[in-house]
Coordinates of C-alpha atoms in Angstrom, one line a residue:
X2 CA 0.0 0.0 0.0
X3 CA 1.2 3.5 -0.8
X4 CA 2.2 5.7 2.1
X5 CA -0.7 7.6 3.4
X6 CA -1.0 11.4 2.8
X7 CA -2.9 12.7 5.8
X8 CA -5.3 15.6 5.9
X9 CA -3.4 17.4 8.7
X10 CA -0.9 15.4 10.7
X11 CA 1.2 16.5 13.8
X12 CA 4.5 18.3 12.9
X13 CA 7.1 18.5 15.6
X14 CA 9.6 21.3 15.6
X15 CA 12.5 19.7 17.4
X16 CA 12.6 21.5 20.8
X17 CA 9.5 19.9 22.4
X18 CA 11.6 17.2 24.1
X19 CA 13.7 19.8 25.8
X20 CA 10.7 21.1 27.7
X21 CA 9.3 17.6 28.2
X22 CA 12.6 16.3 29.6
X23 CA 12.8 19.2 32.0
X24 CA 9.4 18.2 33.3
X25 CA 10.7 14.6 33.9
X26 CA 14.0 15.7 35.3
X27 CA 12.3 18.0 37.9
X28 CA 9.4 15.6 38.6
X29 CA 6.7 18.2 37.5
X30 CA 4.4 15.4 36.2
X31 CA 1.2 17.2 37.3
X32 CA -1.4 19.7 36.0
X33 CA 0.8 22.6 37.2
X34 CA 4.4 23.6 36.8
X35 CA 6.8 25.8 34.8
X36 CA 5.7 24.5 31.4
X37 CA 2.0 25.3 32.2
X38 CA 2.9 28.8 33.2
X39 CA 5.3 29.2 30.4
X40 CA 2.9 28.0 27.7
X41 CA 0.3 30.4 29.0
X42 CA 2.8 33.3 28.8
X43 CA 3.8 32.2 25.3
X44 CA 0.1 32.5 24.2
X45 CA -0.2 35.9 25.8
X46 CA 3.0 37.1 24.2
X47 CA 2.0 35.8 20.7
X48 CA -1.6 37.0 20.6
X49 CA -1.5 40.1 22.7
X50 CA -4.3 38.9 25.0
X51 CA -4.2 39.8 28.7
X52 CA -4.6 36.3 30.2
X53 CA -4.6 32.6 29.2
X54 CA -5.4 29.3 30.9
X55 CA -4.3 26.1 29.2
X56 CA -6.7 23.2 29.5
X57 CA -7.3 19.6 28.5
X58 CA -9.1 20.5 25.3
X59 CA -10.7 23.3 23.3
X60 CA -14.1 21.7 24.2
X61 CA -13.3 22.1 27.9
X62 CA -12.4 25.8 27.2
X63 CA -15.8 26.4 25.6
X64 CA -17.6 24.7 28.4
X65 CA -15.8 26.8 31.0
X66 CA -16.5 30.0 28.9
X67 CA -20.2 29.3 29.1
X68 CA -20.0 28.7 32.9
X69 CA -18.1 31.9 33.3
X70 CA -20.8 33.8 31.4
X71 CA -23.5 32.4 33.6
X72 CA -25.2 30.2 31.1
X73 CA -27.6 27.9 32.8
X74 CA -30.3 25.4 32.1
X75 CA -32.9 26.8 29.7
X76 CA -30.8 29.7 28.5
X77 CA -30.2 30.2 24.8
X78 CA -26.8 30.4 23.2
X79 CA -26.4 31.4 19.5
X80 CA -23.8 29.2 17.7
X81 CA -22.4 29.0 14.2
X82 CA -24.1 26.1 12.5
X83 CA -21.2 25.5 10.1
X84 CA -18.7 24.0 12.5
X85 CA -17.6 20.8 14.3
X86 CA -19.9 19.5 17.0
X87 CA -17.4 20.5 19.8
X88 CA -18.5 24.1 19.3
X89 CA -22.1 23.2 20.2
X90 CA -21.8 20.3 22.6
X91 CA -20.9 22.3 25.7
X92 CA -24.1 24.4 25.3
X93 CA -26.0 21.2 25.9
X94 CA -23.7 20.2 28.7
X95 CA -25.1 23.2 30.5
X96 CA -28.7 22.3 29.8
X97 CA -28.9 25.3 27.6
X98 CA -30.5 25.6 24.1
X99 CA -28.2 26.1 21.0
X100 CA -29.7 28.4 18.4
X101 CA -27.9 27.9 15.1
X102 CA -27.1 30.7 12.7
X103 CA -25.9 30.1 9.1
X104 CA -22.9 31.4 7.2
X105 CA -22.3 34.1 4.6
X106 CA -20.4 33.3 1.4
X107 CA -17.4 35.6 1.7
X108 CA -15.7 33.9 4.7
X109 CA -18.0 30.9 5.3
X110 CA -18.5 32.1 8.9
X111 CA -21.5 33.3 10.8
X112 CA -23.6 35.8 8.7
X113 CA -24.0 39.1 10.6
X114 CA -27.3 39.9 9.0
X115 CA -28.8 36.5 10.0
X116 CA -27.3 36.8 13.4
X117 CA -29.1 40.1 14.1
X118 CA -32.3 38.6 12.6
X119 CA -32.0 35.6 15.0
X120 CA -31.4 37.8 18.0
X121 CA -34.4 40.0 17.2
X122 CA -36.6 36.9 16.8
X123 CA -35.4 35.3 20.0
X124 CA -36.0 38.5 22.0
X125 CA -39.5 38.8 20.4
X126 CA -40.2 35.3 21.8
X127 CA -39.1 36.4 25.3
X128 CA -35.6 34.8 25.1
X129 CA -32.6 37.1 25.3
X130 CA -29.6 35.0 24.2
X131 CA -26.9 34.7 26.9
X132 CA -23.9 34.3 24.5
X133 CA -22.8 34.0 20.9
X134 CA -20.3 31.2 20.0
X135 CA -18.6 32.4 16.9
X136 CA -16.3 30.1 14.9
X137 CA -13.4 31.2 12.7
X138 CA -13.7 28.3 10.2
X139 CA -10.6 26.6 8.7
X140 CA -8.5 29.6 9.9
X141 CA -10.5 32.3 8.1
X142 CA -11.5 35.2 10.4
X143 CA -15.1 36.1 10.7
X144 CA -16.5 39.6 9.9
X145 CA -15.5 40.9 13.3
X146 CA -16.5 44.5 13.0
X147 CA -20.0 43.7 12.1
X148 CA -20.4 40.9 14.6
X149 CA -18.9 42.8 17.5
X150 CA -21.1 45.8 16.8
X151 CA -24.2 43.5 17.0
X152 CA -22.8 42.0 20.2
X153 CA -22.5 45.5 21.7
X154 CA -25.9 46.6 20.4
X155 CA -27.7 43.7 22.1
X156 CA -25.4 43.3 25.0
X157 CA -24.7 39.6 24.2
X158 CA -21.1 38.5 24.9
X159 CA -19.1 36.7 22.2
X160 CA -17.1 33.5 22.8
X161 CA -14.6 33.2 19.9
X162 CA -14.1 29.6 18.9
X163 CA -10.6 30.1 17.4
X164 CA -9.8 26.4 17.6
X165 CA -8.8 26.4 13.9
X166 CA -7.5 30.0 13.8
X167 CA -4.3 30.4 16.0
X168 CA -2.0 32.5 13.9
X169 CA -4.9 34.1 11.9
X170 CA -5.5 37.9 12.2
X171 CA -8.2 40.4 11.5
X172 CA -6.9 44.0 10.9
X173 CA -3.6 42.8 12.4
X174 CA -5.2 41.6 15.7
X175 CA -5.1 37.9 16.6
X176 CA -8.2 35.9 16.5
X177 CA -9.5 34.9 19.9
X178 CA -9.0 38.3 21.6
X179 CA -12.0 40.3 20.2
X180 CA -14.7 38.6 22.2
X181 CA -15.3 38.4 26.0
X182 CA -13.5 35.0 25.9
X183 CA -11.5 33.1 23.2
X184 CA -10.7 29.4 22.7
X185 CA -7.8 27.6 21.0
X186 CA -7.4 23.9 20.3
X187 CA -4.1 21.9 20.3
X188 CA -5.6 18.7 19.1
X189 CA -3.4 16.5 16.9
X190 CA -4.6 17.9 13.7
X191 CA -4.4 21.6 14.5
X192 CA -1.8 24.1 13.3
X193 CA 0.3 23.3 16.4
X194 CA -0.5 20.4 18.7
X195 CA 0.1 19.2 22.3
X196 CA -1.4 15.9 21.2
X197 CA -4.6 17.0 22.9
X198 CA -5.3 20.3 24.7
X199 CA -6.7 23.7 24.5
X200 CA -6.7 27.2 26.0
X201 CA -9.1 29.8 27.2
X202 CA -8.0 33.4 26.8
X203 CA -9.5 36.7 27.8
X204 CA -8.6 40.4 28.2
X205 CA -10.3 40.1 31.6
X206 CA -7.8 38.2 33.7
X207 CA -10.4 37.4 36.3
X208 CA -12.1 35.0 33.8
X209 CA -8.9 33.0 33.4
X210 CA -8.3 32.9 37.2
X211 CA -11.8 31.6 37.7
X212 CA -11.3 29.1 34.8
X213 CA -8.2 27.7 36.5
X214 CA -10.1 27.3 39.8
X215 CA -13.0 25.5 38.1
X216 CA -10.6 23.4 36.0
X217 CA -8.8 22.0 39.1
X218 CA -12.0 20.7 40.8
X219 CA -12.9 24.0 42.3
X220 CA -11.0 23.4 45.5
X221 CA -11.6 26.0 48.2
X222 CA -8.7 27.5 50.2
X223 CA -8.5 25.2 53.2
X224 CA -6.0 22.8 54.7
X225 CA -8.4 20.0 53.8
X226 CA -10.4 19.2 50.6
X227 CA -13.4 21.5 50.6
X228 CA -15.7 22.4 47.7
X229 CA -18.4 25.1 47.5
X230 CA -18.7 24.9 43.7
X231 CA -18.9 22.1 41.2
X232 CA -15.5 21.7 39.5
X233 CA -13.9 19.9 36.6
X234 CA -10.7 18.0 35.8
X235 CA -9.8 20.2 32.8
X236 CA -6.3 21.5 33.5
X237 CA -3.4 20.8 31.1
X238 CA -0.5 18.8 32.5
X239 CA 3.0 20.2 32.7
X240 CA 4.3 17.4 30.4
X241 CA 1.8 18.3 27.6
X242 CA 2.4 22.0 28.1
X243 CA 6.0 21.3 27.4
X244 CA 5.1 20.1 23.9
X245 CA 3.1 23.2 23.5
X246 CA 6.0 25.4 24.4
X247 CA 8.2 23.8 21.7
X248 CA 5.4 24.1 19.2
X249 CA 4.9 27.8 19.9
X250 CA 8.5 28.3 18.7
X251 CA 7.6 27.1 15.2
X252 CA 4.0 28.5 14.9
X253 CA 4.9 31.2 12.4
X254 CA 6.7 28.6 10.3
X255 CA 3.7 26.4 10.4
X256 CA 1.4 29.2 9.3
X257 CA 3.8 30.1 6.4
X258 CA 3.8 26.4 5.3
X259 CA 0.1 26.1 5.3
X260 CA -0.4 29.3 3.4
X261 CA 2.2 28.2 0.9
X262 CA 0.3 24.9 0.4
X263 CA -2.9 26.9 -0.2
X264 CA -1.2 29.2 -2.7
X265 CA 0.3 26.2 -4.6
X266 CA -3.0 24.4 -4.8
X267 CA -4.8 27.5 -5.9
X268 CA -2.3 28.2 -8.7
X269 CA -2.5 24.6 -9.9
X270 CA -6.2 23.9 -9.6
X271 CA -8.2 27.1 -9.9
X272 CA -10.8 26.6 -12.7
X273 CA -14.5 26.7 -13.4
X274 CA -14.8 23.4 -11.5
X275 CA -12.6 24.2 -8.5
X276 CA -13.0 27.4 -6.5
X277 CA -11.0 28.6 -3.5
X278 CA -12.0 30.9 -0.7
X279 CA -10.4 34.2 -1.2
X280 CA -8.9 36.3 1.6
X281 CA -10.8 39.6 2.0
X282 CA -8.9 42.8 2.6
X283 CA -7.8 43.1 6.3
X284 CA -8.2 39.3 6.8
X285 CA -5.2 37.0 7.3
X286 CA -6.0 33.3 7.5
X287 CA -3.5 30.7 8.7
X288 CA -5.1 28.4 6.0
X289 CA -5.2 25.6 8.5
X290 CA -7.0 23.5 5.9
X291 CA -7.1 24.3 2.2
X292 CA -10.7 23.9 1.1
X293 CA -12.2 23.9 -2.3
X294 CA -15.7 24.0 -3.8
X295 CA -16.4 21.7 -6.7
X296 CA -19.2 22.1 -9.2
X297 CA -21.5 19.5 -7.6
X298 CA -21.9 16.8 -4.9
X299 CA -21.2 14.2 -7.5
X300 CA -18.0 15.9 -8.5
X301 CA -16.9 16.3 -5.0
X302 CA -17.4 12.6 -4.2
X303 CA -15.7 11.5 -7.4
X304 CA -12.6 13.5 -6.4
X305 CA -12.7 12.4 -2.7
X306 CA -13.1 8.7 -3.6
X307 CA -10.3 8.9 -6.2
X308 CA -8.0 10.4 -3.5
X309 CA -9.1 7.7 -1.0
X310 CA -8.2 5.0 -3.6
X311 CA -4.6 6.4 -3.5
X312 CA -4.5 6.4 0.3
X313 CA -4.9 10.2 0.5
X314 CA -7.2 11.6 3.2
X315 CA -9.6 14.3 2.0
X316 CA -12.8 15.2 3.9
X317 CA -16.0 17.0 3.1
X318 CA -16.6 20.4 4.7
X319 CA -18.4 20.3 8.0
X320 CA -22.0 19.0 7.9
X321 CA -24.0 21.9 9.5
X322 CA -25.1 21.4 13.0
X323 CA -28.7 22.1 12.2
X324 CA -28.6 19.0 9.9
X325 CA -27.1 16.7 12.5
X326 CA -29.5 14.2 14.1
X327 CA -28.5 15.2 17.6
X328 CA -29.2 18.9 17.0
X329 CA -32.0 19.0 14.5
X330 CA -34.7 19.8 17.0
X331 CA -33.1 23.1 18.1
X332 CA -33.9 26.6 16.7
X333 CA -32.1 27.5 13.5
X334 CA -31.8 30.5 11.2
X335 CA -30.5 29.3 7.8
X336 CA -30.0 30.7 4.3
X337 CA -28.7 27.6 2.5
X338 CA -25.1 28.7 2.4
X339 CA -23.7 26.0 4.8
X340 CA -25.7 23.2 3.2
X341 CA -24.4 24.1 -0.2
X342 CA -20.8 24.3 1.1
X343 CA -21.2 20.8 2.7
X344 CA -22.6 19.4 -0.6
X345 CA -19.8 20.8 -2.8
X346 CA -16.8 21.4 -0.5
X347 CA -13.7 19.3 0.2
X348 CA -10.8 19.8 2.5
X349 CA -7.5 18.8 0.9
X350 CA -4.3 17.5 2.6
X351 CA -2.9 20.6 4.2
X352 CA -0.2 19.6 6.7
X353 CA 2.9 21.8 7.2
X354 CA 5.0 18.6 6.7
X355 CA 3.7 17.8 3.2
X356 CA 6.3 17.6 0.5
X357 CA 6.0 19.1 -3.0
X358 CA 5.7 15.5 -4.2
X359 CA 2.7 15.0 -1.9
X360 CA 1.1 18.1 -3.2
X361 CA 1.7 17.3 -6.8
X362 CA 0.3 13.8 -6.3
X363 CA -2.9 15.3 -4.9
X364 CA -3.1 17.8 -7.7
X365 CA -2.6 15.3 -10.4
X366 CA -5.3 13.0 -9.1
X367 CA -7.8 15.9 -8.9
X368 CA -6.9 17.0 -12.4
X369 CA -7.3 13.5 -13.8
X370 CA -10.7 13.1 -12.3
X371 CA -12.0 16.6 -13.3
X372 CA -11.0 15.9 -16.9
X373 CA -12.1 12.3 -17.1

């Protein structure tokens, strides 16, 4: 069998083991220690945010963000429908109601016009949404000026799900620092990885302090174990954080590699049958995944299956949350954009460790199947 070409595989930078070894040598094998503090400071320095808390996953970060904003059973939370289920699952963890809002075609992210329509309609029904979970999909920033203006107008805080967008910028500001709270993911397929992990960031340090308290089982200050609040086991370990510290040292290189992959694909494949998502003025995408739109569902499947036959991983764009069996009963405000993207869109292999031979192999198979 041919060597597999992955969609987005981990890519080590070389210094990760230095930090991991220090954790072993000093016996800091715990969810605290110098690497945890150092990784948080690295994120602060890189993004310009005021505070950061590194956690066990991006999903945990979203869950804590909702708790910090006071989301409780029966509350409504607006969420991008065009995303991975981890964006929406924590809403249900809290017993709250996800309200899904569709995308616009320029960035594929939450449509500001539809967002405002949804807010007005929920308010007219006696439900003031408690939060907005906004996703920066595939590394492309959302329309932040419009969305933050709506957030301010209706006094609804924004949680930025920037799980896919570390290294992306909007008007030269890092994604994840516009909203009340921001979330990053360091899952194995992300632009940098700690194998598994995430972070919660905010320009209000008190949020991150409370997040750390909740993430370490909400233990009160006492000589014994005492708890006045329900807590969670969500803190990142010092060993895992060491991997993150090494990865932060190569983040800009990883962004450059992924953007280079995207540019190469676009130069070789752009046609009537293959469309790419352009970068609007003022937007800087890390191009975590290079995504294309084909002419039809049938064409997308033909290309995807041809790649699979050659042991190459490619994946349809996200199936919208409002079309998922587990979420289909919840309120939704849709315009058809995300459903069309799902039908026609494909994520191509995009890892920063792909070779030119890998890219050329993918490109040739796509060309062969478009011309067949």
